[in-house]
Tab-separated table of C-alpha atoms and ligand atoms in Angstrom:
chain	number	residue	atom	x	y	z
A	1	UNK	CA	20.681	20.417	19.863
A	2	UNK	CA	17.554	22.613	19.784
A	3	UNK	CA	14.321	20.633	19.377
A	4	UNK	CA	12.703	21.195	15.977
A	5	UNK	CA	9.047	21.500	15.036
A	6	UNK	CA	8.251	18.660	12.640
A	7	UNK	CA	4.740	18.041	11.218
A	8	UNK	CA	2.863	14.733	11.306
A	9	UNK	CA	2.521	12.807	8.028
A	10	UNK	CA	-1.107	12.357	6.735
A	11	UNK	CA	-0.212	13.573	3.186
A	12	UNK	CA	-3.677	14.213	1.745
A	13	UNK	CA	-5.193	15.628	4.946
A	14	UNK	CA	-3.149	18.841	4.737
A	15	UNK	CA	-4.659	19.591	1.329
A	16	UNK	CA	-8.325	19.352	2.375
A	17	UNK	CA	-10.096	22.660	1.805
A	18	UNK	CA	-13.404	24.173	0.686
A	19	UNK	CA	-13.617	21.850	-2.318
A	20	UNK	CA	-13.901	18.668	-0.228
A	21	UNK	CA	-16.205	20.530	2.186
A	22	UNK	CA	-18.561	21.583	-0.606
A	23	UNK	CA	-18.684	18.094	-2.110
A	24	UNK	CA	-19.470	16.510	1.269
A	25	UNK	CA	-22.140	19.076	2.101
A	26	UNK	CA	-23.699	18.531	-1.326
A	27	UNK	CA	-24.104	14.832	-0.452
A	28	UNK	CA	-25.673	15.734	2.886
A	29	UNK	CA	-27.965	18.381	1.415
A	30	UNK	CA	-29.141	16.008	-1.287
A	31	UNK	CA	-29.721	13.184	1.215
A	32	UNK	CA	-27.856	10.829	-1.102
A	33	UNK	CA	-25.368	8.993	1.076
A	34	UNK	CA	-25.734	5.665	-0.764
A	35	UNK	CA	-24.129	5.464	-4.184
A	36	UNK	CA	-26.799	3.525	-6.045
A	37	UNK	CA	-29.895	5.509	-5.055
A	38	UNK	CA	-30.994	8.334	-2.823
A	39	UNK	CA	-33.111	11.416	-2.614
A	40	UNK	CA	-30.971	13.606	-4.864
A	41	UNK	CA	-28.559	11.176	-6.585
A	42	UNK	CA	-25.231	12.755	-5.652
A	43	UNK	CA	-23.077	10.387	-7.822
A	44	UNK	CA	-19.660	11.273	-6.409
A	45	UNK	CA	-18.378	7.674	-6.356
A	46	UNK	CA	-19.217	7.464	-10.072
A	47	UNK	CA	-17.247	10.666	-10.600
A	48	UNK	CA	-14.257	9.354	-8.621
A	49	UNK	CA	-14.204	6.090	-10.585
A	50	UNK	CA	-14.500	7.874	-13.944
A	51	UNK	CA	-11.595	10.179	-13.079
A	52	UNK	CA	-9.556	7.247	-11.704
A	53	UNK	CA	-9.799	5.412	-15.038
A	54	UNK	CA	-8.189	8.287	-16.887
A	55	UNK	CA	-5.700	9.076	-14.108
A	56	UNK	CA	-4.306	5.526	-13.838
A	57	UNK	CA	-4.881	4.661	-17.486
A	58	UNK	CA	-7.025	1.563	-16.991
A	59	UNK	CA	-10.333	0.245	-18.314
A	60	UNK	CA	-12.099	-0.406	-14.993
A	61	UNK	CA	-12.059	1.254	-11.552
A	62	UNK	CA	-14.187	0.328	-8.552
A	63	UNK	CA	-14.404	2.373	-5.347
A	64	UNK	CA	-14.608	0.250	-2.170
A	65	UNK	CA	-14.646	0.948	1.558
A	66	UNK	CA	-11.003	0.094	2.401
A	67	UNK	CA	-7.711	-1.198	1.061
A	68	UNK	CA	-8.124	-4.284	3.243
A	69	UNK	CA	-11.484	-5.015	1.604
A	70	UNK	CA	-10.013	-4.388	-1.845
A	71	UNK	CA	-7.268	-6.966	-1.201
A	72	UNK	CA	-9.666	-9.624	0.021
A	73	UNK	CA	-12.100	-9.173	-2.873
A	74	UNK	CA	-9.289	-9.050	-5.456
A	75	UNK	CA	-7.650	-12.238	-4.152
A	76	UNK	CA	-11.017	-13.982	-4.203
A	77	UNK	CA	-11.605	-12.875	-7.801
A	78	UNK	CA	-8.147	-14.169	-8.752
A	79	UNK	CA	-9.065	-17.625	-7.489
A	80	UNK	CA	-7.129	-17.688	-4.209
A	81	UNK	CA	-8.473	-20.362	-1.853
A	82	UNK	CA	-7.527	-23.579	-0.033
A	83	UNK	CA	-4.457	-25.259	-1.525
A	84	UNK	CA	-3.061	-21.938	-2.785
A	85	UNK	CA	0.130	-20.133	-1.804
A	86	UNK	CA	0.440	-16.364	-2.173
A	87	UNK	CA	3.882	-14.730	-2.210
A	88	UNK	CA	4.307	-11.451	-0.300
A	89	UNK	CA	7.423	-9.453	0.654
A	90	UNK	CA	8.831	-9.557	4.212
A	91	UNK	CA	8.253	-5.775	4.514
A	92	UNK	CA	4.486	-5.505	4.237
A	93	UNK	CA	1.357	-4.511	6.087
A	94	UNK	CA	-0.734	-6.875	8.162
A	95	UNK	CA	-3.814	-6.368	5.924
A	96	UNK	CA	-2.060	-7.839	2.882
A	97	UNK	CA	-1.235	-11.049	4.656
A	98	UNK	CA	-4.637	-10.999	6.418
A	99	UNK	CA	-6.444	-11.027	3.067
A	100	UNK	CA	-4.622	-14.261	2.155
A	101	UNK	CA	-5.770	-15.852	5.398
A	102	UNK	CA	-9.342	-14.576	4.850
A	103	UNK	CA	-9.294	-16.510	1.579
A	104	UNK	CA	-8.084	-19.669	3.372
A	105	UNK	CA	-4.733	-19.699	1.563
A	106	UNK	CA	-1.143	-19.712	2.848
A	107	UNK	CA	1.248	-16.728	2.768
A	108	UNK	CA	4.820	-17.296	1.580
A	109	UNK	CA	7.407	-14.689	2.530
A	110	UNK	CA	9.860	-13.303	0.010
A	111	UNK	CA	12.982	-11.302	0.853
A	112	UNK	CA	13.178	-7.651	-0.157
A	113	UNK	CA	16.333	-6.094	-1.574
A	114	UNK	CA	17.969	-2.663	-1.111
A	115	UNK	CA	14.886	-1.087	-2.731
A	116	UNK	CA	12.902	-2.358	0.307
A	117	UNK	CA	10.546	-4.026	-2.151
A	118	UNK	CA	10.112	-7.645	-3.247
A	119	UNK	CA	13.431	-9.131	-4.419
A	120	UNK	CA	12.850	-10.695	-7.885
A	121	UNK	CA	15.586	-13.336	-7.378
A	122	UNK	CA	14.076	-14.554	-4.136
A	123	UNK	CA	10.585	-14.397	-5.650
A	124	UNK	CA	11.602	-16.969	-8.247
A	125	UNK	CA	13.069	-19.206	-5.539
A	126	UNK	CA	9.797	-19.088	-3.560
A	127	UNK	CA	7.551	-20.271	-6.398
A	128	UNK	CA	6.119	-23.793	-5.959
A	129	UNK	CA	3.526	-25.849	-7.815
A	130	UNK	CA	0.958	-24.338	-5.404
A	131	UNK	CA	1.778	-20.660	-6.027
A	132	UNK	CA	-1.444	-19.001	-7.140
A	133	UNK	CA	-0.628	-15.341	-6.804
A	134	UNK	CA	2.260	-12.893	-6.413
A	135	UNK	CA	1.564	-9.696	-4.442
A	136	UNK	CA	4.258	-7.053	-4.915
A	137	UNK	CA	3.680	-4.231	-2.423
A	138	UNK	CA	5.005	-0.813	-3.473
A	139	UNK	CA	6.228	-0.110	0.037
A	140	UNK	CA	6.654	3.314	1.616
A	141	UNK	CA	5.982	5.180	-1.617
A	142	UNK	CA	8.526	3.549	-3.921
A	143	UNK	CA	7.461	1.375	-6.896
A	144	UNK	CA	8.730	-2.219	-7.133
A	145	UNK	CA	10.841	-3.544	-10.001
A	146	UNK	CA	7.708	-4.509	-11.925
A	147	UNK	CA	9.562	-5.376	-15.145
A	148	UNK	CA	11.491	-8.144	-13.365
A	149	UNK	CA	8.480	-9.302	-11.331
A	150	UNK	CA	6.155	-9.474	-14.351
A	151	UNK	CA	8.768	-11.393	-16.342
A	152	UNK	CA	8.916	-14.068	-13.646
A	153	UNK	CA	5.124	-14.132	-13.206
A	154	UNK	CA	4.592	-14.563	-16.953
A	155	UNK	CA	7.220	-17.278	-17.219
A	156	UNK	CA	5.459	-19.263	-14.478
A	157	UNK	CA	1.922	-18.205	-15.580
A	158	UNK	CA	1.059	-16.794	-12.155
A	159	UNK	CA	-1.319	-13.869	-11.570
A	160	UNK	CA	-0.080	-10.601	-10.023
A	161	UNK	CA	-1.983	-8.340	-7.635
A	162	UNK	CA	-0.228	-5.012	-7.017
A	163	UNK	CA	-0.766	-3.564	-3.549
A	164	UNK	CA	-0.406	0.179	-4.202
A	165	UNK	CA	-1.848	1.319	-0.854
A	166	UNK	CA	1.389	3.133	0.043
A	167	UNK	CA	2.280	4.378	-3.435
A	168	UNK	CA	-0.764	6.117	-4.879
A	169	UNK	CA	0.348	8.288	-7.806
A	170	UNK	CA	3.653	6.428	-8.170
A	171	UNK	CA	4.777	5.264	-11.605
A	172	UNK	CA	7.500	3.435	-13.509
A	173	UNK	CA	8.698	5.087	-16.722
A	174	UNK	CA	5.465	7.073	-16.790
A	175	UNK	CA	3.138	4.068	-16.322
A	176	UNK	CA	1.137	4.216	-13.099
A	177	UNK	CA	1.573	1.535	-10.433
A	178	UNK	CA	-1.471	-0.720	-10.309
A	179	UNK	CA	-1.538	-1.185	-14.096
A	180	UNK	CA	1.294	-3.732	-14.445
A	181	UNK	CA	-0.370	-6.759	-12.856
A	182	UNK	CA	-3.826	-8.309	-13.293
A	183	UNK	CA	-5.351	-6.097	-10.583
A	184	UNK	CA	-4.117	-3.078	-8.609
A	185	UNK	CA	-5.516	-1.955	-5.268
A	186	UNK	CA	-5.252	1.328	-3.343
A	187	UNK	CA	-6.133	2.555	0.137
A	188	UNK	CA	-7.595	5.971	0.921
A	189	UNK	CA	-7.036	5.693	4.677
A	190	UNK	CA	-5.857	8.888	6.399
A	191	UNK	CA	-2.136	8.196	6.181
A	192	UNK	CA	-2.057	7.605	2.425
A	193	UNK	CA	-0.967	9.921	-0.420
A	194	UNK	CA	-4.601	10.889	-0.984
A	195	UNK	CA	-7.355	10.257	1.518
A	196	UNK	CA	-11.043	10.108	2.266
A	197	UNK	CA	-10.385	8.952	5.846
A	198	UNK	CA	-11.237	5.367	4.903
A	199	UNK	CA	-11.737	3.941	1.438
A	200	UNK	CA	-10.136	1.933	-1.318
A	201	UNK	CA	-9.966	1.393	-5.054
A	202	UNK	CA	-9.597	-1.635	-7.312
A	203	UNK	CA	-8.352	-1.192	-10.885
A	204	UNK	CA	-8.000	-3.653	-13.751
A	205	UNK	CA	-8.011	-3.893	-17.533
A	206	UNK	CA	-9.728	-7.288	-17.474
A	207	UNK	CA	-13.512	-7.241	-17.929
A	208	UNK	CA	-14.119	-10.608	-16.251
A	209	UNK	CA	-12.041	-9.634	-13.224
A	210	UNK	CA	-13.923	-6.341	-13.007
A	211	UNK	CA	-17.310	-8.057	-12.881
A	212	UNK	CA	-15.986	-10.553	-10.340
A	213	UNK	CA	-14.679	-7.837	-8.012
A	214	UNK	CA	-17.870	-5.856	-8.534
A	215	UNK	CA	-19.985	-8.831	-7.468
A	216	UNK	CA	-17.631	-9.512	-4.577
A	217	UNK	CA	-17.714	-5.955	-3.234
A	218	UNK	CA	-21.505	-5.721	-3.351
A	219	UNK	CA	-24.084	-8.496	-2.941
A	220	UNK	CA	-22.720	-11.158	-5.243
A	221	UNK	CA	-24.454	-9.741	-8.313
A	222	UNK	CA	-23.775	-6.843	-10.653
A	223	UNK	CA	-25.800	-3.647	-11.095
A	224	UNK	CA	-27.229	-2.023	-14.160
A	225	UNK	CA	-28.271	1.615	-13.656
A	226	UNK	CA	-27.906	1.087	-9.916
A	227	UNK	CA	-30.299	-1.883	-9.810
A	228	UNK	CA	-29.157	-5.435	-9.015
A	229	UNK	CA	-28.879	-7.681	-12.056
A	230	UNK	CA	-27.723	-11.236	-12.614
A	231	UNK	CA	-24.248	-11.415	-14.151
A	232	UNK	CA	-22.763	-14.161	-16.301
A	233	UNK	CA	-22.333	-17.307	-14.168
A	234	UNK	CA	-18.592	-16.731	-13.625
A	235	UNK	CA	-19.326	-13.495	-11.727
A	236	UNK	CA	-22.074	-14.714	-9.399
A	237	UNK	CA	-20.356	-14.546	-6.009
A	238	UNK	CA	-20.732	-14.112	-2.243
A	239	UNK	CA	-20.722	-10.363	-1.807
A	240	UNK	CA	-18.769	-8.805	1.065
A	241	UNK	CA	-20.740	-5.536	1.375
A	242	UNK	CA	-17.745	-3.298	0.767
A	243	UNK	CA	-19.321	-0.486	-1.237
A	244	UNK	CA	-17.900	3.032	-1.066
A	245	UNK	CA	-20.226	5.627	0.477
A	246	UNK	CA	-21.051	8.872	-1.307
A	247	UNK	CA	-19.398	10.774	1.574
A	248	UNK	CA	-16.095	9.020	0.842
A	249	UNK	CA	-16.668	9.391	-2.885
A	250	UNK	CA	-17.194	13.135	-2.444
A	251	UNK	CA	-13.815	13.570	-0.735
A	252	UNK	CA	-12.024	11.061	-3.002
A	253	UNK	CA	-13.345	12.681	-6.195
A	254	UNK	CA	-11.740	15.981	-5.110
A	255	UNK	CA	-8.551	14.528	-3.584
A	256	UNK	CA	-7.630	12.467	-6.655
A	257	UNK	CA	-7.301	15.719	-8.620
A	258	UNK	CA	-4.879	17.007	-5.965
A	259	UNK	CA	-2.833	13.787	-5.850
A	260	UNK	CA	-0.209	14.840	-8.448
A	261	UNK	CA	0.473	18.067	-6.485
A	262	UNK	CA	0.670	16.214	-3.161
A	263	UNK	CA	3.118	13.684	-4.607
A	264	UNK	CA	5.135	16.425	-6.315
A	265	UNK	CA	5.471	18.324	-3.060
A	266	UNK	CA	6.656	15.277	-1.064
A	267	UNK	CA	9.040	14.194	-3.797
A	268	UNK	CA	10.588	17.657	-4.098
A	269	UNK	CA	11.151	17.833	-0.313
A	270	UNK	CA	12.551	14.315	-0.315
A	271	UNK	CA	15.014	15.106	-3.114
A	272	UNK	CA	16.189	18.306	-1.400
A	273	UNK	CA	16.645	16.543	1.957
A	274	UNK	CA	18.544	13.627	0.362
A	275	UNK	CA	20.769	16.049	-1.514
A	276	UNK	CA	21.639	17.903	1.693
A	277	UNK	CA	22.443	14.532	3.320
A	278	UNK	CA	24.589	13.219	0.501
A	279	UNK	CA	28.192	12.263	1.143
A	280	UNK	CA	27.784	11.360	4.834
A	281	UNK	CA	30.091	8.450	5.632
A	282	UNK	CA	28.214	5.292	6.580
A	283	UNK	CA	24.828	6.550	5.321
A	284	UNK	CA	23.145	4.960	2.303
A	285	UNK	CA	19.620	5.319	0.952
A	286	UNK	CA	17.191	2.697	-0.331
A	287	UNK	CA	17.513	1.956	-4.042
A	288	UNK	CA	14.966	3.810	-6.203
A	289	UNK	CA	14.472	2.231	-9.649
A	290	UNK	CA	12.840	5.279	-11.246
A	291	UNK	CA	13.412	8.511	-9.276
A	292	UNK	CA	10.728	10.316	-11.344
A	293	UNK	CA	8.104	7.705	-10.405
A	294	UNK	CA	8.774	7.634	-6.655
A	295	UNK	CA	5.704	9.008	-4.814
A	296	UNK	CA	7.868	10.475	-2.058
A	297	UNK	CA	6.237	9.999	1.373
A	298	UNK	CA	9.273	8.454	3.129
A	299	UNK	CA	13.066	8.442	3.128
A	300	UNK	CA	14.717	5.169	4.117
A	301	UNK	CA	18.258	5.526	5.429
A	302	UNK	CA	20.502	2.462	5.701
A	303	UNK	CA	23.256	2.502	8.323
A	304	UNK	CA	26.234	0.212	8.873
A	305	UNK	CA	24.893	-1.607	11.903
A	306	UNK	CA	22.045	-1.956	14.387
A	307	UNK	CA	23.805	-0.061	17.165
A	308	UNK	CA	24.207	3.037	14.996
A	309	UNK	CA	20.573	2.867	13.831
A	310	UNK	CA	19.247	2.586	17.393
A	311	UNK	CA	21.337	5.454	18.674
A	312	UNK	CA	20.495	7.707	15.671
A	313	UNK	CA	16.736	7.106	15.999
A	314	UNK	CA	16.829	7.848	19.717
A	315	UNK	CA	18.572	11.177	19.093
A	316	UNK	CA	16.358	12.146	16.154
A	317	UNK	CA	13.214	11.522	18.216
A	318	UNK	CA	14.593	13.504	21.168
A	319	UNK	CA	15.408	16.445	18.865
A	320	UNK	CA	11.929	16.634	17.353
A	321	UNK	CA	11.748	14.107	14.495
A	322	UNK	CA	9.061	12.356	16.525
A	323	UNK	CA	7.831	10.048	13.744
A	324	UNK	CA	11.087	8.352	12.693
A	325	UNK	CA	11.343	4.595	13.178
A	326	UNK	CA	14.041	2.020	13.072
A	327	UNK	CA	12.310	-0.204	10.562
A	328	UNK	CA	12.519	-3.308	12.786
A	329	UNK	CA	10.291	-1.436	15.253
A	330	UNK	CA	7.774	-0.308	12.625
A	331	UNK	CA	4.929	-2.429	14.038
A	332	UNK	CA	2.780	-4.580	11.785
A	333	UNK	CA	4.859	-3.728	8.692
A	334	UNK	CA	7.408	-6.367	9.734
A	335	UNK	CA	6.404	-10.012	9.272
A	336	UNK	CA	7.786	-11.172	12.612
A	337	UNK	CA	5.967	-8.392	14.520
A	338	UNK	CA	2.557	-9.775	13.488
A	339	UNK	CA	1.464	-12.092	16.323
A	340	UNK	CA	-1.381	-13.681	14.363
A	341	UNK	CA	1.050	-14.636	11.579
A	342	UNK	CA	3.929	-15.851	13.744
A	343	UNK	CA	1.517	-17.964	15.821
A	344	UNK	CA	-0.523	-19.086	12.800
A	345	UNK	CA	-3.744	-17.959	14.464
A	346	UNK	CA	-6.695	-19.602	12.695
A	347	UNK	CA	-9.664	-17.755	11.249
A	348	UNK	CA	-12.086	-19.875	13.256
A	349	UNK	CA	-12.116	-22.793	15.673
A	350	UNK	CA	-12.045	-25.092	12.643
A	351	UNK	CA	-8.344	-24.201	12.427
A	352	UNK	CA	-8.524	-22.819	8.898
A	353	UNK	CA	-6.523	-22.076	6.834
A	354	UNK	CA	-3.499	-23.643	8.559
A	355	UNK	CA	-5.159	-27.009	9.274
A	356	UNK	CA	-6.934	-27.507	5.968
A	357	UNK	CA	-5.840	-30.736	4.270
A	358	UNK	CA	-5.467	-28.812	0.985
A	359	UNK	CA	-2.787	-26.677	2.691
A	360	UNK	CA	-0.877	-29.545	4.340
A	361	UNK	CA	2.118	-29.235	2.003
A	362	UNK	CA	2.440	-25.485	2.653
A	363	UNK	CA	4.174	-25.503	5.982
A	364	UNK	CA	6.145	-22.290	6.527
A	365	UNK	CA	7.778	-20.507	9.415
A	366	UNK	CA	7.054	-16.794	10.004
A	367	UNK	CA	9.307	-16.188	12.990
A	368	UNK	CA	12.245	-13.791	12.915
A	369	UNK	CA	14.937	-15.487	10.852
A	370	UNK	CA	12.588	-16.619	8.076
A	371	UNK	CA	14.005	-13.867	5.803
A	372	UNK	CA	17.598	-13.251	6.996
A	373	UNK	CA	18.563	-10.658	4.365
A	374	UNK	CA	15.476	-8.587	5.144
A	375	UNK	CA	16.009	-9.054	8.893
A	376	UNK	CA	19.469	-7.528	8.596
A	377	UNK	CA	18.122	-4.491	6.726
A	378	UNK	CA	15.218	-4.095	9.196
A	379	UNK	CA	17.677	-3.808	12.082
A	380	UNK	CA	19.913	-1.114	10.618
A	381	UNK	CA	17.534	1.040	8.577
A	382	UNK	CA	15.569	4.135	9.521
A	383	UNK	CA	12.283	5.365	8.068
A	384	UNK	CA	11.560	9.103	8.033
A	385	UNK	CA	8.113	10.304	6.882
A	386	UNK	CA	8.210	13.336	4.548
A	387	UNK	CA	5.147	15.494	5.251
A	388	UNK	CA	3.499	17.024	2.179
A	389	UNK	CA	3.658	20.649	3.387
A	390	UNK	CA	7.287	21.151	4.445
A	391	UNK	CA	8.884	24.589	4.336
A	392	UNK	CA	12.555	24.982	3.269
A	393	UNK	CA	13.354	25.865	6.918
A	394	UNK	CA	11.781	22.635	8.179
A	395	UNK	CA	13.727	20.634	5.601
A	396	UNK	CA	16.993	22.306	6.643
A	397	UNK	CA	16.355	21.819	10.348
A	398	UNK	CA	15.534	18.116	9.799
A	399	UNK	CA	18.816	17.733	7.914
A	400	UNK	CA	20.695	19.394	10.797
A	401	UNK	CA	19.110	16.958	13.264
A	402	UNK	CA	19.911	13.934	11.107
A	403	UNK	CA	23.521	15.030	10.577
A	404	UNK	CA	24.014	15.557	14.296
A	405	UNK	CA	22.356	12.214	15.138
A	406	UNK	CA	24.640	10.382	12.722
A	407	UNK	CA	27.855	11.816	14.227
A	408	UNK	CA	29.855	9.123	16.011
B	1	PLP	C1	0.502	-1.925	2.035
B	1	PLP	C2	-0.890	-1.768	2.544
B	1	PLP	N1	-1.854	-2.582	2.081
B	1	PLP	C3	-3.115	-2.489	2.494
B	1	PLP	C4	-3.499	-1.546	3.426
B	1	PLP	C5	-4.893	-1.542	3.934
B	1	PLP	O1	-5.604	-0.411	3.643
B	1	PLP	P1	-6.812	0.087	4.584
B	1	PLP	O2	-6.214	0.689	5.810
B	1	PLP	O3	-7.512	1.093	3.721
B	1	PLP	O4	-7.658	-1.085	4.873
B	1	PLP	C6	-2.550	-0.657	3.926
B	1	PLP	C7	-2.951	0.395	4.879
B	1	PLP	O5	-2.325	0.807	5.765
B	1	PLP	C8	-1.203	-0.779	3.488
B	1	PLP	O6	-0.234	0.025	3.961
């Protein structure tokens, strides 16, 4: 098989052009790198947030410096702390679980289903009297079953934080991800659907939560016309210094306008590739609840067993699909690959959060085997990134490689 030329992922990076360059150089020329004051008041973060509100269809949007920071601030604002359990899916990213630990609470793993997102049935089984928060993660571009998740959350009166880091621009029946739960967060890191290199966004429709996250991302107070002001008592906090810079805001304010095109391009390639792969014996795809709302950056292929998945990935890599993964080997996206979680590494020598008396009833195991249904799917599934600039020839050659790799 002839080796093919397959691009790296980094969806938004391919779309950077003069527009981002001009916005960034405007910030530099004006000497206004800080969002709240500066020599020439560039105001790009303001612009990004204003556009985000209309794009996602929400009342409040706050730019921050990373998705990790957004998660930590949002969990804090939602009252997560000692004595609390937070439910996350077994297929995740280390930062999501890390934010729970940073807030001195205990993560509880939930199985995912064939959609590779949180399984609503298992979610209900994992709820205890200590469950404070549910964190559905729209993994690898595909929205979760939010109708089922919200129904359960409402029945048990538990808050929901949507982690949309991997699904920016995704939607369910036309409603954008991030607007179903109490708070939605996004990442603008380089390998996300839109990027400013680093960066994040918090969205909500709840005024109190907005002022809480605002306080939390800054200095523990709010700002009026860029100047610190004392908020209502509920929003006085310990700020984490996670403001977005004007340089990030400049890039983000341009990229967010390109996001629908980036998503459209990936989704179109993904649909064409899946169509060309349809009907292959022993090959199934992850379940997609709303094919129109998928944001498209990955295809997940499910094979009959581990042996076939291992052999197919090896061949695909050798023939040029250098960035495919058997999902079990996809690093810190798999709960049992996270050493700090498996070993319950504390935040400090005090042993927190694992040794806190408030958490004594929340004793969970995070080793392989904790989520058997997910473990089985991890072992026999393959993740293929779909770059946002594929040509029809590249799509066809990838299909040829995959077909050949799947031959017995
Ligand atoms: C699901 C998920 N949540 C959170 C994050 C953290 O975002 P950031 O890298 O911007 O801190 C990521 C980033 O990779 C992610 O994939």
